[in-house]
Short mmCIF file of C-alpha atoms and ligand atoms in Angstrom, two decimals:
data_model
loop_
_atom_site.label_atom_id
_atom_site.label_comp_id
_atom_site.label_asym_id
_atom_site.label_seq_id
_atom_site.Cartn_x
_atom_site.Cartn_y
_atom_site.Cartn_z
CA VAL A 214 -0.10 0.36 -0.03
CA SER A 215 1.27 3.19 -0.92
CA LEU A 216 0.62 6.58 1.45
CA LYS A 217 1.62 8.97 -1.47
CA PRO A 218 -0.87 11.44 -2.00
CA LEU A 219 -2.89 11.55 -5.12
CA GLN A 220 -2.70 14.42 -7.79
CA ILE A 221 -6.08 15.15 -9.13
CA LEU A 222 -7.37 18.28 -11.24
CA GLY A 223 -4.25 20.33 -9.62
CA ASN A 224 -5.04 19.20 -6.13
CA SER A 225 -2.07 17.24 -3.64
CA ILE A 226 -4.93 14.75 -1.56
CA PRO A 227 -3.58 12.47 1.34
CA THR A 228 -4.60 9.14 1.30
CA ASP A 229 -5.64 6.55 3.90
CA GLU A 230 -6.71 3.29 4.93
CA THR A 231 -9.93 3.93 3.00
CA THR A 232 -8.18 4.81 -0.32
CA ASN A 233 -9.62 2.73 -3.06
CA VAL A 234 -9.56 4.63 -5.93
CA THR A 235 -7.70 3.13 -8.94
CA PRO A 236 -5.08 4.57 -11.33
CA THR A 237 -7.58 4.00 -14.15
CA ILE A 238 -10.32 6.21 -12.80
CA LEU A 239 -7.78 8.65 -12.02
CA SER A 240 -6.77 8.81 -15.24
CA LYS A 241 -9.55 9.62 -16.98
CA ILE A 242 -11.30 12.46 -14.26
CA HIS A 243 -9.80 15.14 -16.26
CA LEU A 244 -11.64 14.44 -19.82
CA ARG A 245 -15.12 15.72 -18.89
CA LEU A 246 -16.42 14.04 -22.11
CA HIS A 247 -19.75 16.20 -21.61
CA SER A 248 -17.84 19.35 -22.38
CA GLN A 249 -16.48 18.42 -25.45
CA PRO A 250 -19.42 19.98 -28.25
CA SER A 251 -19.32 17.57 -30.49
CA HIS A 252 -19.08 14.25 -28.63
CA PRO A 253 -22.56 12.34 -28.41
CA LEU A 254 -22.32 12.98 -24.62
CA GLY A 255 -21.76 17.24 -25.00
CA VAL A 256 -24.59 16.97 -28.04
CA LEU A 257 -27.25 15.69 -25.67
CA ARG A 258 -26.27 17.70 -22.83
CA SER A 259 -26.72 20.88 -25.37
CA LEU A 260 -30.19 19.50 -26.61
CA ILE A 261 -31.47 19.08 -22.70
CA GLU A 262 -30.00 22.66 -21.90
CA SER A 263 -31.77 24.17 -24.92
CA HIS A 264 -35.14 22.89 -23.31
CA TYR A 265 -34.48 24.93 -19.95
CA PRO A 266 -33.17 28.59 -21.71
CA ASP A 267 -33.97 30.48 -18.35
CA PHE A 268 -31.70 27.89 -16.05
CA SER A 269 -28.58 28.38 -14.65
CA HIS A 270 -26.47 26.03 -16.47
CA PHE A 271 -23.21 24.70 -14.73
CA SER A 272 -20.80 21.80 -16.21
CA SER A 273 -17.49 21.83 -14.73
CA VAL A 274 -18.25 21.44 -10.82
CA SER A 275 -15.05 19.06 -9.49
CA PRO A 276 -15.89 15.47 -8.61
CA LEU A 277 -14.44 15.58 -5.30
CA VAL A 278 -16.79 15.86 -2.70
CA SER A 279 -17.00 14.66 0.76
CA PRO A 280 -19.34 11.55 1.87
CA TYR A 281 -21.45 14.59 3.90
CA GLN A 282 -22.16 16.42 0.83
CA ASN A 283 -22.57 12.94 -1.31
CA PHE A 284 -25.02 11.20 1.26
CA ASP A 285 -25.60 13.01 4.65
CA GLU A 286 -26.57 16.44 3.64
CA LEU A 287 -29.16 14.25 1.14
CA SER A 288 -30.97 12.03 4.13
CA PHE A 289 -29.15 9.24 3.75
CA PRO A 290 -29.29 7.21 7.33
CA PRO A 291 -25.63 7.06 8.45
CA ASP A 292 -25.93 2.95 8.29
CA HIS A 293 -27.12 3.11 4.37
CA PRO A 294 -25.84 0.48 2.47
CA SER A 295 -24.96 2.92 -0.60
CA ARG A 296 -21.92 4.34 1.34
CA SER A 297 -20.01 0.94 1.14
CA PRO A 298 -16.36 1.12 -0.42
CA THR A 299 -17.53 -1.67 -2.31
CA ASP A 300 -19.80 0.44 -4.20
CA ASN A 301 -17.94 3.37 -3.84
CA TYR A 302 -14.21 5.46 -4.95
CA TYR A 303 -12.74 7.30 -1.59
CA LEU A 304 -9.61 9.39 -1.87
CA ASN A 305 -9.78 9.21 1.61
CA LYS A 306 -11.97 8.85 4.78
CA GLY A 307 -13.46 12.52 3.93
CA LEU A 308 -13.51 12.37 0.27
CA MET A 309 -14.81 10.65 -2.96
CA LEU A 310 -15.98 10.79 -6.41
CA ARG A 311 -19.73 11.69 -6.49
CA THR A 312 -22.01 9.02 -7.10
CA HIS A 313 -24.36 11.28 -8.33
CA THR A 314 -24.88 14.94 -9.36
CA SER A 315 -27.35 15.17 -6.51
CA ALA A 316 -24.21 15.77 -4.36
CA HIS A 317 -24.35 19.36 -5.54
CA GLU A 318 -28.12 20.28 -4.65
CA VAL A 319 -27.31 21.92 -1.49
CA GLU A 320 -24.34 24.32 -2.64
CA MET A 321 -26.58 25.26 -5.92
CA PHE A 322 -29.17 26.08 -3.65
CA ARG A 323 -27.06 28.02 -0.89
CA GLN A 324 -25.90 29.74 -3.57
CA GLY A 325 -29.04 31.44 -4.53
CA GLU A 326 -29.79 29.24 -7.54
CA THR A 327 -33.47 28.61 -7.92
CA LYS A 328 -33.48 27.12 -11.54
CA TRP A 329 -30.77 25.17 -12.80
CA LEU A 330 -28.74 22.69 -14.36
CA LEU A 331 -25.95 20.59 -13.87
CA THR A 332 -24.20 18.12 -16.02
CA ALA A 333 -21.20 15.95 -14.67
CA ASP A 334 -18.97 13.14 -14.75
CA VAL A 335 -20.29 10.63 -11.69
CA TYR A 336 -18.45 7.45 -10.71
CA ARG A 337 -19.99 3.94 -9.61
CA ARG A 338 -17.74 0.79 -8.71
CA ASP A 339 -20.20 -1.40 -11.23
CA GLU A 340 -19.96 -4.35 -13.25
CA ILE A 341 -18.35 -5.03 -16.75
CA ASP A 342 -20.52 -5.40 -19.52
CA ALA A 343 -21.42 -3.57 -22.78
CA SER A 344 -23.73 -0.88 -20.34
CA HIS A 345 -21.98 -0.27 -17.42
CA TYR A 346 -18.83 1.59 -16.96
CA PRO A 347 -17.57 2.83 -13.99
CA ILE A 348 -17.61 6.73 -14.68
CA PHE A 349 -20.42 7.84 -16.52
CA HIS A 350 -22.24 11.15 -16.92
CA GLN A 351 -25.46 12.58 -15.37
CA VAL A 352 -27.74 15.78 -15.58
CA GLU A 353 -29.06 17.45 -12.14
CA GLY A 354 -32.15 19.42 -12.94
CA ALA A 355 -34.18 21.65 -10.36
CA ARG A 356 -36.29 24.63 -9.39
CA ILE A 357 -37.54 25.93 -6.49
CA PHE A 358 -40.39 28.34 -5.91
CA ASP A 359 -41.68 30.55 -2.50
CA ALA A 360 -43.61 28.50 -0.90
CA ASN A 361 -46.23 30.82 -0.41
CA ALA A 362 -49.17 32.43 -2.65
CA SER A 363 -46.86 33.94 -5.26
CA GLY A 364 -44.75 31.13 -5.69
CA MET A 365 -48.25 29.41 -6.05
CA LYS A 366 -49.25 31.58 -8.80
CA GLU A 367 -45.65 30.90 -10.32
CA VAL A 368 -46.29 27.49 -10.78
CA GLU A 369 -49.88 27.59 -11.76
CA GLU A 370 -48.70 29.85 -14.75
CA ASP A 371 -45.70 27.44 -15.74
CA ASN A 372 -47.98 24.81 -15.45
CA LYS A 373 -50.37 26.53 -18.01
CA ARG A 374 -47.90 27.26 -20.65
CA LEU A 375 -46.33 23.81 -20.65
CA SER A 376 -49.94 22.14 -20.62
CA LYS A 377 -50.35 23.95 -23.76
CA PHE A 378 -47.41 22.53 -25.19
CA LEU A 379 -47.68 19.06 -24.32
CA ALA A 380 -51.52 19.39 -25.94
CA ARG A 381 -50.12 20.02 -29.18
CA SER A 382 -47.66 17.25 -28.73
CA ASN A 383 -47.84 13.56 -29.95
CA ILE A 384 -47.13 11.86 -26.31
CA VAL A 385 -49.35 9.33 -24.30
CA ILE A 386 -48.63 9.30 -20.80
CA GLU A 387 -49.22 7.01 -18.41
CA ASP A 388 -49.31 8.88 -14.78
CA VAL A 389 -49.46 7.70 -11.52
CA PRO A 390 -50.94 10.18 -8.52
CA HIS A 391 -49.25 13.09 -7.46
CA LEU A 392 -49.28 11.54 -4.11
CA SER A 393 -50.40 8.12 -2.20
CA SER A 394 -49.81 6.58 0.89
CA THR A 395 -46.84 5.09 -0.15
CA ASN A 396 -45.47 8.18 -1.76
CA PRO A 397 -46.57 10.63 0.77
CA ALA A 398 -46.33 14.66 0.79
CA GLN A 399 -43.68 16.02 3.34
CA PRO A 400 -45.20 16.50 7.33
CA SER A 401 -44.28 20.51 6.68
CA HIS A 402 -45.32 20.68 3.48
CA ASP A 403 -49.22 21.81 1.87
CA PRO A 404 -50.53 18.95 -0.02
CA GLN A 405 -52.19 21.40 -2.45
CA LEU A 406 -48.75 22.87 -3.34
CA VAL A 407 -46.98 19.75 -3.44
CA LYS A 408 -49.65 18.53 -5.98
CA LEU A 409 -48.91 21.65 -8.49
CA VAL A 410 -45.26 21.20 -7.60
CA SER A 411 -45.56 17.63 -8.81
CA LEU A 412 -47.55 18.37 -11.74
CA ASN A 413 -44.77 21.24 -12.95
CA LEU A 414 -42.14 18.24 -12.45
CA LYS A 415 -44.08 15.68 -14.82
CA LEU A 416 -44.92 18.60 -17.48
CA SER A 417 -41.68 19.53 -17.82
CA LEU A 418 -40.18 16.54 -17.81
CA ASN A 419 -42.94 15.31 -20.29
CA SER A 420 -42.03 18.13 -22.45
CA LEU A 421 -38.15 17.34 -22.41
CA MET A 422 -38.94 13.41 -23.33
CA PHE A 423 -40.82 14.71 -26.24
CA LYS A 424 -38.16 17.16 -26.96
CA LEU A 425 -35.80 13.98 -27.15
CA PHE A 426 -37.33 11.20 -28.64
CA GLY A 427 -40.87 12.59 -29.94
CA GLY A 428 -38.78 13.54 -33.20
CA SER A 429 -38.49 9.94 -34.52
CA ALA A 430 -40.78 7.24 -35.46
CA THR A 431 -43.71 9.22 -33.66
CA SER A 432 -46.86 9.40 -35.91
CA PRO A 433 -50.70 9.62 -35.42
CA SER A 434 -50.86 6.03 -34.67
CA SER A 435 -47.84 5.52 -32.76
CA PRO A 436 -47.29 8.36 -30.52
CA LEU A 437 -44.30 8.66 -27.75
CA ARG A 438 -45.23 6.78 -24.40
CA VAL A 439 -44.24 8.05 -21.49
CA ARG A 440 -45.09 6.11 -17.84
CA TRP A 441 -44.45 7.13 -14.29
CA ILE A 442 -43.65 5.14 -11.90
CA GLU A 443 -43.61 5.73 -7.94
CA ALA A 444 -39.99 5.22 -6.63
CA TYR A 445 -38.16 5.94 -3.39
CA PHE A 446 -35.36 8.37 -2.76
CA PRO A 447 -33.90 9.55 0.65
CA PHE A 448 -33.74 12.84 -0.60
CA THR A 449 -37.33 13.44 -2.09
CA SER A 450 -41.18 12.59 -1.30
CA PRO A 451 -43.14 11.91 -3.44
CA SER A 452 -40.78 10.60 -5.80
CA PHE A 453 -41.12 9.54 -9.74
CA GLU A 454 -39.28 7.26 -11.93
CA VAL A 455 -39.87 8.04 -15.55
CA GLU A 456 -39.57 5.56 -18.24
CA VAL A 457 -40.06 5.97 -22.43
CA PHE A 458 -40.97 3.37 -24.74
CA PHE A 459 -38.34 3.14 -27.52
CA GLN A 460 -37.52 1.06 -30.53
CA GLY A 461 -39.74 -1.62 -28.85
CA LYS A 462 -38.59 -1.29 -24.99
CA TRP A 463 -39.33 0.34 -22.12
CA LEU A 464 -36.01 2.50 -20.91
CA GLU A 465 -35.49 3.84 -17.36
CA ILE A 466 -34.70 7.35 -18.17
CA LEU A 467 -34.54 9.41 -14.47
CA GLY A 468 -35.26 9.44 -10.93
CA SER A 469 -37.21 12.78 -9.34
CA GLY A 470 -39.54 13.91 -6.86
CA VAL A 471 -40.19 16.78 -4.38
CA ILE A 472 -37.15 17.66 -2.77
CA GLN A 473 -37.19 17.14 0.68
CA GLN A 474 -37.23 20.01 3.37
CA ALA A 475 -34.03 18.85 5.15
CA THR A 476 -32.23 19.63 1.90
CA LEU A 477 -33.60 23.39 1.54
CA ASP A 478 -32.80 23.86 5.19
CA ALA A 479 -29.47 22.90 4.92
CA ALA A 480 -29.11 25.11 1.93
CA GLY A 481 -30.54 28.06 4.11
CA VAL A 482 -33.52 28.27 2.09
CA SER A 483 -36.16 26.66 4.08
CA ASN A 484 -39.03 28.99 2.87
CA LYS A 485 -38.75 27.40 -0.72
CA ILE A 486 -40.16 24.16 -2.06
CA GLY A 487 -39.57 22.49 -5.49
CA TRP A 488 -38.44 19.55 -7.42
CA ALA A 489 -35.33 18.18 -8.43
CA PHE A 490 -34.63 15.19 -11.34
CA GLY A 491 -31.46 13.21 -12.30
CA LEU A 492 -30.79 11.54 -15.32
CA GLY A 493 -27.97 9.70 -16.96
CA LEU A 494 -26.65 10.65 -20.19
CA GLU A 495 -24.87 7.59 -21.72
CA ARG A 496 -27.91 5.47 -21.79
CA ILE A 497 -30.11 7.86 -23.68
CA ALA A 498 -26.92 8.60 -25.79
CA MET A 499 -26.95 4.88 -26.84
CA VAL A 500 -30.10 4.43 -28.17
CA LEU A 501 -30.38 8.15 -29.64
CA PHE A 502 -27.44 7.73 -31.65
CA SER A 503 -27.24 3.56 -32.08
CA ILE A 504 -24.05 3.25 -29.82
CA PRO A 505 -23.94 -0.18 -29.07
CA ASP A 506 -21.23 -0.09 -26.42
CA ILE A 507 -20.32 2.22 -23.45
CA ARG A 508 -16.53 2.26 -23.89
CA LEU A 509 -16.80 3.80 -27.49
CA PHE A 510 -17.70 7.28 -25.38
CA TRP A 511 -14.01 6.95 -24.34
CA SER A 512 -12.61 6.47 -27.60
CA THR A 513 -10.41 8.74 -29.49
CA ASP A 514 -10.47 6.77 -32.91
CA GLU A 515 -11.05 9.45 -35.57
CA ARG A 516 -13.75 6.73 -36.84
CA PHE A 517 -15.81 7.34 -33.86
CA LEU A 518 -15.27 10.75 -33.06
CA SER A 519 -15.92 12.30 -36.55
CA GLN A 520 -19.21 10.78 -36.89
CA PHE A 521 -20.92 13.58 -34.51
CA LYS A 522 -21.50 17.30 -35.08
CA LYS A 523 -22.56 20.10 -32.73
CA GLY A 524 -26.23 20.30 -32.49
CA GLU A 525 -27.14 17.24 -34.14
CA ILE A 526 -28.39 13.67 -33.24
CA THR A 527 -26.76 11.35 -35.90
CA THR A 528 -26.69 7.43 -36.26
CA PHE A 529 -23.56 5.73 -35.45
CA ARG A 530 -22.49 3.40 -38.08
CA PRO A 531 -20.35 1.04 -36.36
CA TYR A 532 -17.14 0.46 -38.12
CA SER A 533 -15.94 -3.41 -38.28
CA LYS A 534 -16.45 -5.24 -35.20
CA TYR A 535 -13.52 -7.23 -34.35
CA PRO A 536 -13.58 -10.96 -33.08
CA PRO A 537 -13.81 -11.57 -29.08
CA CYS A 538 -11.17 -13.62 -27.47
CA ILE A 539 -12.70 -15.64 -24.28
CA LYS A 540 -10.51 -16.39 -21.65
CA ASP A 541 -11.85 -18.30 -18.09
CA ILE A 542 -10.33 -17.79 -14.93
CA SER A 543 -10.69 -20.02 -11.88
CA PHE A 544 -9.63 -19.40 -8.39
CA TRP A 545 -10.17 -20.24 -5.03
CA ILE A 546 -10.85 -17.39 -2.84
CA PRO A 547 -9.43 -16.59 0.78
CA GLN A 548 -11.42 -17.76 3.78
CA ASN A 549 -11.18 -14.45 5.24
CA GLY A 550 -13.95 -13.07 3.39
CA ARG A 551 -11.64 -10.27 2.01
CA PHE A 552 -12.65 -10.79 -1.74
CA HIS A 553 -15.54 -8.81 -3.48
CA GLU A 554 -16.79 -9.20 -7.04
CA GLY A 555 -16.13 -5.22 -7.29
CA ASP A 556 -11.97 -5.67 -6.68
CA LEU A 557 -12.26 -8.26 -9.93
CA TYR A 558 -13.71 -5.77 -12.04
CA ASP A 559 -11.47 -2.76 -10.78
CA LEU A 560 -8.20 -5.13 -11.38
CA VAL A 561 -9.36 -6.32 -14.73
CA ARG A 562 -10.12 -2.53 -15.95
CA ASP A 563 -6.21 -1.64 -14.72
CA THR A 564 -4.67 -4.45 -16.08
CA ALA A 565 -6.64 -4.86 -19.37
CA GLY A 566 -8.28 -1.39 -19.76
CA ASP A 567 -11.23 -1.26 -22.38
CA LEU A 568 -9.98 -4.21 -24.01
CA VAL A 569 -12.35 -6.10 -21.79
CA GLU A 570 -16.10 -5.93 -23.21
CA ASP A 571 -17.61 -8.19 -20.38
CA VAL A 572 -16.85 -10.00 -17.13
CA LYS A 573 -19.39 -12.78 -16.37
CA MET A 574 -19.13 -15.28 -13.39
CA ILE A 575 -19.79 -18.82 -14.98
CA ASP A 576 -19.64 -21.10 -11.84
CA GLN A 577 -19.05 -20.77 -8.44
CA PHE A 578 -18.72 -24.19 -5.79
CA THR A 579 -17.86 -24.90 -2.21
CA HIS A 580 -15.62 -28.04 -1.61
CA PRO A 581 -17.84 -30.52 0.59
CA THR A 582 -14.74 -31.02 2.54
CA THR A 583 -12.34 -28.54 2.94
CA GLY A 584 -15.10 -25.72 2.58
CA ARG A 585 -13.03 -23.68 0.39
CA THR A 586 -14.95 -21.93 -2.49
CA SER A 587 -13.86 -21.77 -5.81
CA MET A 588 -14.95 -19.22 -8.70
CA CYS A 589 -14.80 -19.13 -12.48
CA TYR A 590 -15.23 -15.72 -14.05
CA ARG A 591 -15.31 -15.65 -17.99
CA ILE A 592 -14.02 -12.28 -19.67
CA ASN A 593 -14.43 -11.60 -22.77
CA TYR A 594 -11.74 -9.34 -24.41
CA ARG A 595 -12.49 -7.33 -27.73
CA SER A 596 -10.73 -4.10 -28.91
CA MET A 597 -13.28 -1.59 -30.60
CA ASP A 598 -10.37 -0.41 -32.93
CA ARG A 599 -8.42 -3.52 -33.82
CA SER A 600 -8.04 -7.33 -34.24
CA LEU A 601 -6.28 -8.84 -31.06
CA THR A 602 -3.95 -11.65 -31.27
CA ASN A 603 -4.49 -14.74 -28.81
CA GLU A 604 -0.64 -14.33 -27.52
CA GLU A 605 -1.44 -10.95 -26.73
CA VAL A 606 -4.87 -11.65 -24.84
CA ASN A 607 -3.08 -14.65 -23.28
CA ARG A 608 -0.32 -11.92 -22.13
CA VAL A 609 -2.87 -9.85 -20.64
CA ASN A 610 -5.01 -12.82 -19.09
CA GLU A 611 -1.89 -13.93 -17.55
CA GLN A 612 -1.20 -10.47 -15.88
CA VAL A 613 -4.74 -10.30 -14.88
CA ALA A 614 -4.25 -13.80 -12.89
CA SER A 615 -0.84 -13.15 -11.52
CA GLN A 616 -2.40 -9.52 -10.29
CA LEU A 617 -5.38 -11.74 -8.93
CA SER A 618 -3.44 -13.68 -6.92
CA SER A 619 -0.27 -10.94 -5.74
CA GLN A 620 -3.02 -8.66 -4.52
CA PHE A 621 -6.12 -10.99 -3.04
CA ASP A 622 -4.22 -13.97 -1.64
CA VAL A 623 -6.69 -16.20 -4.04
CA GLU A 624 -5.12 -19.22 -5.40
CA ILE A 625 -5.41 -19.77 -9.30
CA ARG A 626 -6.58 -22.94 -10.05
N1 LIG B 259 -29.65 11.30 -7.74
C1 LIG B 259 -30.72 10.00 -8.44
C2 LIG B 259 -29.37 8.53 -8.81
O1 LIG B 259 -28.27 9.01 -9.34
C3 LIG B 259 -31.38 10.86 -9.17
C4 LIG B 259 -32.39 11.53 -8.33
C5 LIG B 259 -31.90 13.04 -8.30
C6 LIG B 259 -33.77 11.55 -8.04
C7 LIG B 259 -32.83 14.01 -7.89
C8 LIG B 259 -34.40 12.21 -7.06
C9 LIG B 259 -34.30 13.56 -7.44
O2 LIG B 259 -30.09 7.79 -9.14
#
């Protein structure tokens, strides 16, 4: 274990026994793909921003936050499972990479922002496949109103404007009640006002969905379908998820809700009420631009980058898919319980980088007499840019195996 400080975005950051951020992650923090105007994530960000012209737009807020900002200020209980180091990247005990853009809600409201969008890279330790990558991008949007008669008037006027727009759009919405016994208003809120705020949230997001998905493939006989689902987040109540029916499937698009009063209190704006939403850009960009693999967003290959233009949703034409090369790794895991699946995923990414398309557990058994457990994982190697040779893949795979046995005390079989 090295105790050297980490150099991140010009800061020198001390490490401790909590540090689990990997070199692969550190090497990508400065890239900020959503800031490149002709990158698909940048194109999608601009499109969403253009739908909210009178909101403040932020897109270069540092990803380093305290666990307090990421969790506590958003009412996550102290023992909430999402705080686990197996799911997050910690720089040290007091500093982590944000797991969601909601981590900035309190500072935005504290700065006096009342209508804002914030786009940023977020970090979660996760599995490896075509739609998961440990870094992805979110847009947080929020709007707060005065919690009094004048605020109520502002909401009602905006609701009228949005309803008019939606009445002219070819969209069918499956709604849920604004409030229910399982999705209640907060004790300090006036339920009538909460209903108006929920309606404003729904109208605003329905019109955004129409902007993003309504252009293609809708016709009088096949309108865009959007459905609202009751949800739960520690930092909103009532809470909702939104799904859109696109290319034959329901896609999960976003989480949202009426902001917990505790969040607004922490920001010093107790006399306000409002909504927030958070949406992931990659999954939306994958369907809108027909991008088949999430690793492509990180490609610097001109055959990828040259296909996109500022301000346009274009269809990606995949260049030839190179052949896969599949390797299995079997090993006994240590009996001290000190091996987690996430450690394997990070180790694979650090050793093999973006040559790995997919990692799956294919077998697990416990020896009847010794009680030892053996795991077998299948690693699918495939470059996005070139053909790999079997010798090259063997070398990388052997490095994975030797790192695994030296770092985690596992015994390769
Ligand atoms: N932060 C939540 C997530 O990442 C999404 C969300 C944002 C939900 C704002 C409610 C309000 O899943």
